[in-house]
Amino acid sequence: MQVTVESRSPVERTADVLALPLSQLDPSHWRLPPRMAGVDRAAGGAVLSLLATGDFRGKRGETLLLYPQDGVSAKRILLVGLGEENRIDAGVLREAAGIAVRETAKRQGKVLAVVSPALRRLRVATVAQALAEGAILSSYRFDRYQERRDDAPGEVSSVAILLE
């Protein structure tokens, strides 16, 4: 698996899945971080409209898959919950990246782009490192002695971590 770090706009990045890691959201106000709000605007407000229904709250490990119509270069948008913002650490980010890789592989996707969340407690380098480690660790499978199945998950060939 090839892991790259880019400063490209998430809207312009071509990928099978664009993962948006989000901390737990307060129902009293639905505010997305600026880069993720840009993805929402490009997708026609699909993210905020789903948040308003309560289908996704941002709890740790929670996921929701969207299929944007136009405006976003990615085929799918995956929301990944990080839990409460004051409890997010490198381990939570590794877990989120692993979830994104597994969800992409389950859908036979090859290219994953992960938008780096802006966190007050962690440096940008720590966030990028944790996301890369989680992606690499989650892609490992020891299947040497197993038969190949048609319904087996695919293999993600590249992960792009998109920084501000």
PDB file of C-alpha atoms in Angstrom:
ATOM      1  CA  MET A   1       0.000   0.000   0.000  1.00  0.00           C
ATOM      2  CA  GLN A   2       1.262   3.440  -0.922  1.00  0.00           C
ATOM      3  CA  VAL A   3       0.563   6.224   1.596  1.00  0.00           C
ATOM      4  CA  THR A   4       0.976   9.850   0.557  1.00  0.00           C
ATOM      5  CA  VAL A   5       0.426  13.155   2.317  1.00  0.00           C
ATOM      6  CA  GLU A   6      -1.061  15.900   0.161  1.00  0.00           C
ATOM      7  CA  SER A   7      -2.278  19.444   0.596  1.00  0.00           C
ATOM      8  CA  ARG A   8      -4.902  19.141  -2.130  1.00  0.00           C
ATOM      9  CA  SER A   9      -8.535  20.102  -1.715  1.00  0.00           C
ATOM     10  CA  PRO A  10     -10.696  17.110  -0.730  1.00  0.00           C
ATOM     11  CA  VAL A  11     -13.282  18.137  -3.326  1.00  0.00           C
ATOM     12  CA  GLU A  12     -10.763  17.793  -6.163  1.00  0.00           C
ATOM     13  CA  ARG A  13      -9.110  14.546  -4.991  1.00  0.00           C
ATOM     14  CA  THR A  14     -10.160  11.570  -7.098  1.00  0.00           C
ATOM     15  CA  ALA A  15     -10.757   8.490  -4.944  1.00  0.00           C
ATOM     16  CA  ASP A  16     -13.055   5.519  -4.554  1.00  0.00           C
ATOM     17  CA  VAL A  17     -13.791   6.672  -0.989  1.00  0.00           C
ATOM     18  CA  LEU A  18     -13.254  10.050   0.659  1.00  0.00           C
ATOM     19  CA  ALA A  19     -13.183   9.569   4.435  1.00  0.00           C
ATOM     20  CA  LEU A  20     -14.219  12.437   6.718  1.00  0.00           C
ATOM     21  CA  PRO A  21     -13.268  11.730  10.353  1.00  0.00           C
ATOM     22  CA  LEU A  22     -15.605  13.765  12.566  1.00  0.00           C
ATOM     23  CA  SER A  23     -15.649  14.247  16.308  1.00  0.00           C
ATOM     24  CA  GLN A  24     -18.881  13.804  18.213  1.00  0.00           C
ATOM     25  CA  LEU A  25     -21.300  16.522  17.194  1.00  0.00           C
ATOM     26  CA  ASP A  26     -23.456  18.689  19.397  1.00  0.00           C
ATOM     27  CA  PRO A  27     -27.085  18.476  18.196  1.00  0.00           C
ATOM     28  CA  SER A  28     -27.707  22.112  19.156  1.00  0.00           C
ATOM     29  CA  HIS A  29     -25.449  23.348  16.343  1.00  0.00           C
ATOM     30  CA  TRP A  30     -24.259  21.446  13.305  1.00  0.00           C
ATOM     31  CA  ARG A  31     -20.963  23.051  12.387  1.00  0.00           C
ATOM     32  CA  LEU A  32     -18.471  21.183  10.291  1.00  0.00           C
ATOM     33  CA  PRO A  33     -14.772  22.088  10.195  1.00  0.00           C
ATOM     34  CA  PRO A  34     -14.016  24.390   7.224  1.00  0.00           C
ATOM     35  CA  ARG A  35     -12.507  21.796   4.860  1.00  0.00           C
ATOM     36  CA  MET A  36     -15.284  19.321   5.573  1.00  0.00           C
ATOM     37  CA  ALA A  37     -17.865  22.082   5.138  1.00  0.00           C
ATOM     38  CA  GLY A  38     -16.359  22.639   1.683  1.00  0.00           C
ATOM     39  CA  VAL A  39     -16.955  18.978   0.852  1.00  0.00           C
ATOM     40  CA  ASP A  40     -20.532  19.333   2.112  1.00  0.00           C
ATOM     41  CA  ARG A  41     -21.131  22.410  -0.073  1.00  0.00           C
ATOM     42  CA  ALA A  42     -19.718  20.613  -3.115  1.00  0.00           C
ATOM     43  CA  ALA A  43     -21.946  17.605  -2.414  1.00  0.00           C
ATOM     44  CA  GLY A  44     -25.014  19.825  -2.314  1.00  0.00           C
ATOM     45  CA  GLY A  45     -25.403  19.853   1.469  1.00  0.00           C
ATOM     46  CA  ALA A  46     -25.776  16.074   1.722  1.00  0.00           C
ATOM     47  CA  VAL A  47     -23.605  15.762   4.827  1.00  0.00           C
ATOM     48  CA  LEU A  48     -25.427  18.391   6.891  1.00  0.00           C
ATOM     49  CA  SER A  49     -28.836  17.123   5.823  1.00  0.00           C
ATOM     50  CA  LEU A  50     -27.928  13.630   7.043  1.00  0.00           C
ATOM     51  CA  LEU A  51     -26.535  15.019  10.287  1.00  0.00           C
ATOM     52  CA  ALA A  52     -29.823  16.817  10.854  1.00  0.00           C
ATOM     53  CA  THR A  53     -31.709  13.500  10.634  1.00  0.00           C
ATOM     54  CA  GLY A  54     -29.606  12.078  13.473  1.00  0.00           C
ATOM     55  CA  ASP A  55     -28.319   9.132  11.435  1.00  0.00           C
ATOM     56  CA  PHE A  56     -24.739  10.039  12.346  1.00  0.00           C
ATOM     57  CA  ARG A  57     -23.612  11.511  15.665  1.00  0.00           C
ATOM     58  CA  GLY A  58     -19.826  11.115  15.431  1.00  0.00           C
ATOM     59  CA  LYS A  59     -19.546   8.472  18.129  1.00  0.00           C
ATOM     60  CA  ARG A  60     -16.281   6.550  18.148  1.00  0.00           C
ATOM     61  CA  GLY A  61     -16.276   3.882  15.429  1.00  0.00           C
ATOM     62  CA  GLU A  62     -19.612   4.972  13.919  1.00  0.00           C
ATOM     63  CA  THR A  63     -19.736   5.151  10.118  1.00  0.00           C
ATOM     64  CA  LEU A  64     -22.094   6.408   7.436  1.00  0.00           C
ATOM     65  CA  LEU A  65     -21.593   6.087   3.681  1.00  0.00           C
ATOM     66  CA  LEU A  66     -22.857   8.706   1.212  1.00  0.00           C
ATOM     67  CA  TYR A  67     -23.010   8.647  -2.550  1.00  0.00           C
ATOM     68  CA  PRO A  68     -22.569  12.242  -3.773  1.00  0.00           C
ATOM     69  CA  GLN A  69     -24.272  13.183  -7.013  1.00  0.00           C
ATOM     70  CA  ASP A  70     -22.022  15.931  -8.359  1.00  0.00           C
ATOM     71  CA  GLY A  71     -19.373  18.368  -7.236  1.00  0.00           C
ATOM     72  CA  VAL A  72     -17.061  15.868  -5.487  1.00  0.00           C
ATOM     73  CA  SER A  73     -14.481  13.841  -7.420  1.00  0.00           C
ATOM     74  CA  ALA A  74     -14.727  10.870  -5.026  1.00  0.00           C
ATOM     75  CA  LYS A  75     -17.264   8.124  -5.756  1.00  0.00           C
ATOM     76  CA  ARG A  76     -18.289   7.796  -2.090  1.00  0.00           C
ATOM     77  CA  ILE A  77     -18.007   9.846   1.095  1.00  0.00           C
ATOM     78  CA  LEU A  78     -17.485   7.926   4.335  1.00  0.00           C
ATOM     79  CA  LEU A  79     -18.165   9.668   7.635  1.00  0.00           C
ATOM     80  CA  VAL A  80     -16.128   8.112  10.459  1.00  0.00           C
ATOM     81  CA  GLY A  81     -16.862   8.975  14.085  1.00  0.00           C
ATOM     82  CA  LEU A  82     -13.992   9.899  16.416  1.00  0.00           C
ATOM     83  CA  GLY A  83     -15.950  10.321  19.647  1.00  0.00           C
ATOM     84  CA  GLU A  84     -15.626  13.240  22.063  1.00  0.00           C
ATOM     85  CA  GLU A  85     -13.037  15.754  20.895  1.00  0.00           C
ATOM     86  CA  ASN A  86     -11.287  16.001  24.263  1.00  0.00           C
ATOM     87  CA  ARG A  87     -10.656  12.229  24.204  1.00  0.00           C
ATOM     88  CA  ILE A  88      -9.226  11.989  20.690  1.00  0.00           C
ATOM     89  CA  ASP A  89      -5.637  10.784  20.648  1.00  0.00           C
ATOM     90  CA  ALA A  90      -3.367   9.013  18.169  1.00  0.00           C
ATOM     91  CA  GLY A  91      -4.983   5.645  18.956  1.00  0.00           C
ATOM     92  CA  VAL A  92      -8.439   6.933  18.039  1.00  0.00           C
ATOM     93  CA  LEU A  93      -7.067   8.294  14.755  1.00  0.00           C
ATOM     94  CA  ARG A  94      -5.382   4.957  13.961  1.00  0.00           C
ATOM     95  CA  GLU A  95      -8.695   3.210  14.591  1.00  0.00           C
ATOM     96  CA  ALA A  96     -10.551   5.663  12.319  1.00  0.00           C
ATOM     97  CA  ALA A  97      -8.056   5.183   9.488  1.00  0.00           C
ATOM     98  CA  GLY A  98      -8.334   1.416   9.897  1.00  0.00           C
ATOM     99  CA  ILE A  99     -12.112   1.597   9.684  1.00  0.00           C
ATOM    100  CA  ALA A 100     -11.843   3.688   6.523  1.00  0.00           C
ATOM    101  CA  VAL A 101      -9.456   1.189   4.903  1.00  0.00           C
ATOM    102  CA  ARG A 102     -11.670  -1.788   5.797  1.00  0.00           C
ATOM    103  CA  GLU A 103     -14.822  -0.059   4.525  1.00  0.00           C
ATOM    104  CA  THR A 104     -13.053   0.844   1.275  1.00  0.00           C
ATOM    105  CA  ALA A 105     -11.774  -2.727   0.813  1.00  0.00           C
ATOM    106  CA  LYS A 106     -15.228  -4.140   1.556  1.00  0.00           C
ATOM    107  CA  ARG A 107     -16.559  -2.132  -1.392  1.00  0.00           C
ATOM    108  CA  GLN A 108     -13.700  -3.283  -3.662  1.00  0.00           C
ATOM    109  CA  GLY A 109     -12.206   0.227  -3.652  1.00  0.00           C
ATOM    110  CA  LYS A 110      -8.544   0.736  -4.480  1.00  0.00           C
ATOM    111  CA  VAL A 111      -7.975   4.424  -3.671  1.00  0.00           C
ATOM    112  CA  LEU A 112      -8.811   6.036  -0.333  1.00  0.00           C
ATOM    113  CA  ALA A 113      -8.434   9.707   0.592  1.00  0.00           C
ATOM    114  CA  VAL A 114      -8.667  10.694   4.271  1.00  0.00           C
ATOM    115  CA  VAL A 115      -9.233  14.319   5.259  1.00  0.00           C
ATOM    116  CA  SER A 116      -7.032  15.109   8.235  1.00  0.00           C
ATOM    117  CA  PRO A 117      -9.181  16.450  11.071  1.00  0.00           C
ATOM    118  CA  ALA A 118      -8.170  19.750  12.653  1.00  0.00           C
ATOM    119  CA  LEU A 119      -7.660  18.956  16.331  1.00  0.00           C
ATOM    120  CA  ARG A 120      -6.620  21.426  19.007  1.00  0.00           C
ATOM    121  CA  ARG A 121      -4.820  18.904  21.201  1.00  0.00           C
ATOM    122  CA  LEU A 122      -2.652  17.196  18.548  1.00  0.00           C
ATOM    123  CA  ARG A 123      -0.034  18.539  16.164  1.00  0.00           C
ATOM    124  CA  VAL A 124      -0.589  18.105  12.439  1.00  0.00           C
ATOM    125  CA  ALA A 125       2.431  15.770  12.150  1.00  0.00           C
ATOM    126  CA  THR A 126       1.041  13.523  14.905  1.00  0.00           C
ATOM    127  CA  VAL A 127      -2.364  13.368  13.204  1.00  0.00           C
ATOM    128  CA  ALA A 128      -0.835  12.482   9.818  1.00  0.00           C
ATOM    129  CA  GLN A 129       1.434   9.831  11.355  1.00  0.00           C
ATOM    130  CA  ALA A 130      -1.434   8.210  13.276  1.00  0.00           C
ATOM    131  CA  LEU A 131      -3.646   8.111  10.170  1.00  0.00           C
ATOM    132  CA  ALA A 132      -0.846   6.542   8.100  1.00  0.00           C
ATOM    133  CA  GLU A 133      -0.065   3.952  10.784  1.00  0.00           C
ATOM    134  CA  GLY A 134      -3.732   3.005  11.131  1.00  0.00           C
ATOM    135  CA  ALA A 135      -4.128   2.598   7.378  1.00  0.00           C
ATOM    136  CA  ILE A 136      -1.057   0.387   7.056  1.00  0.00           C
ATOM    137  CA  LEU A 137      -1.783  -1.735  10.127  1.00  0.00           C
ATOM    138  CA  SER A 138      -5.398  -2.370   9.154  1.00  0.00           C
ATOM    139  CA  SER A 139      -4.501  -3.555   5.665  1.00  0.00           C
ATOM    140  CA  TYR A 140      -2.474  -6.503   6.963  1.00  0.00           C
ATOM    141  CA  ARG A 141      -4.087  -9.912   6.451  1.00  0.00           C
ATOM    142  CA  PHE A 142      -2.446 -13.275   6.861  1.00  0.00           C
ATOM    143  CA  ASP A 143      -4.321 -15.413   4.374  1.00  0.00           C
ATOM    144  CA  ARG A 144      -1.537 -17.647   3.122  1.00  0.00           C
ATOM    145  CA  TYR A 145      -3.372 -20.872   3.972  1.00  0.00           C
ATOM    146  CA  GLN A 146      -6.854 -19.757   2.997  1.00  0.00           C
ATOM    147  CA  GLU A 147      -8.607 -20.402  -0.254  1.00  0.00           C
ATOM    148  CA  ARG A 148      -9.453 -17.443  -2.447  1.00  0.00           C
ATOM    149  CA  ARG A 149     -13.139 -16.532  -2.258  1.00  0.00           C
ATOM    150  CA  ASP A 150     -15.117 -14.452  -4.721  1.00  0.00           C
ATOM    151  CA  ASP A 151     -16.726 -12.427  -1.934  1.00  0.00           C
ATOM    152  CA  ALA A 152     -13.407 -11.605  -0.222  1.00  0.00           C
ATOM    153  CA  PRO A 153     -12.767  -7.908   0.395  1.00  0.00           C
ATOM    154  CA  GLY A 154     -10.545  -6.087  -2.078  1.00  0.00           C
ATOM    155  CA  GLU A 155      -7.185  -4.579  -1.359  1.00  0.00           C
ATOM    156  CA  VAL A 156      -6.645  -0.843  -1.016  1.00  0.00           C
ATOM    157  CA  SER A 157      -3.608   0.108  -3.084  1.00  0.00           C
ATOM    158  CA  SER A 158      -3.167   3.749  -2.061  1.00  0.00           C
ATOM    159  CA  VAL A 159      -4.149   6.069   0.758  1.00  0.00           C
ATOM    160  CA  ALA A 160      -3.849   9.849   0.510  1.00  0.00           C
ATOM    161  CA  ILE A 161      -3.903  11.867   3.729  1.00  0.00           C
ATOM    162  CA  LEU A 162      -5.197  15.338   2.887  1.00  0.00           C
ATOM    163  CA  LEU A 163      -3.797  18.093   5.128  1.00  0.00           C
ATOM    164  CA  GLU A 164      -4.837  21.736   5.392  1.00  0.00           C
TER     165      GLU A 164
END
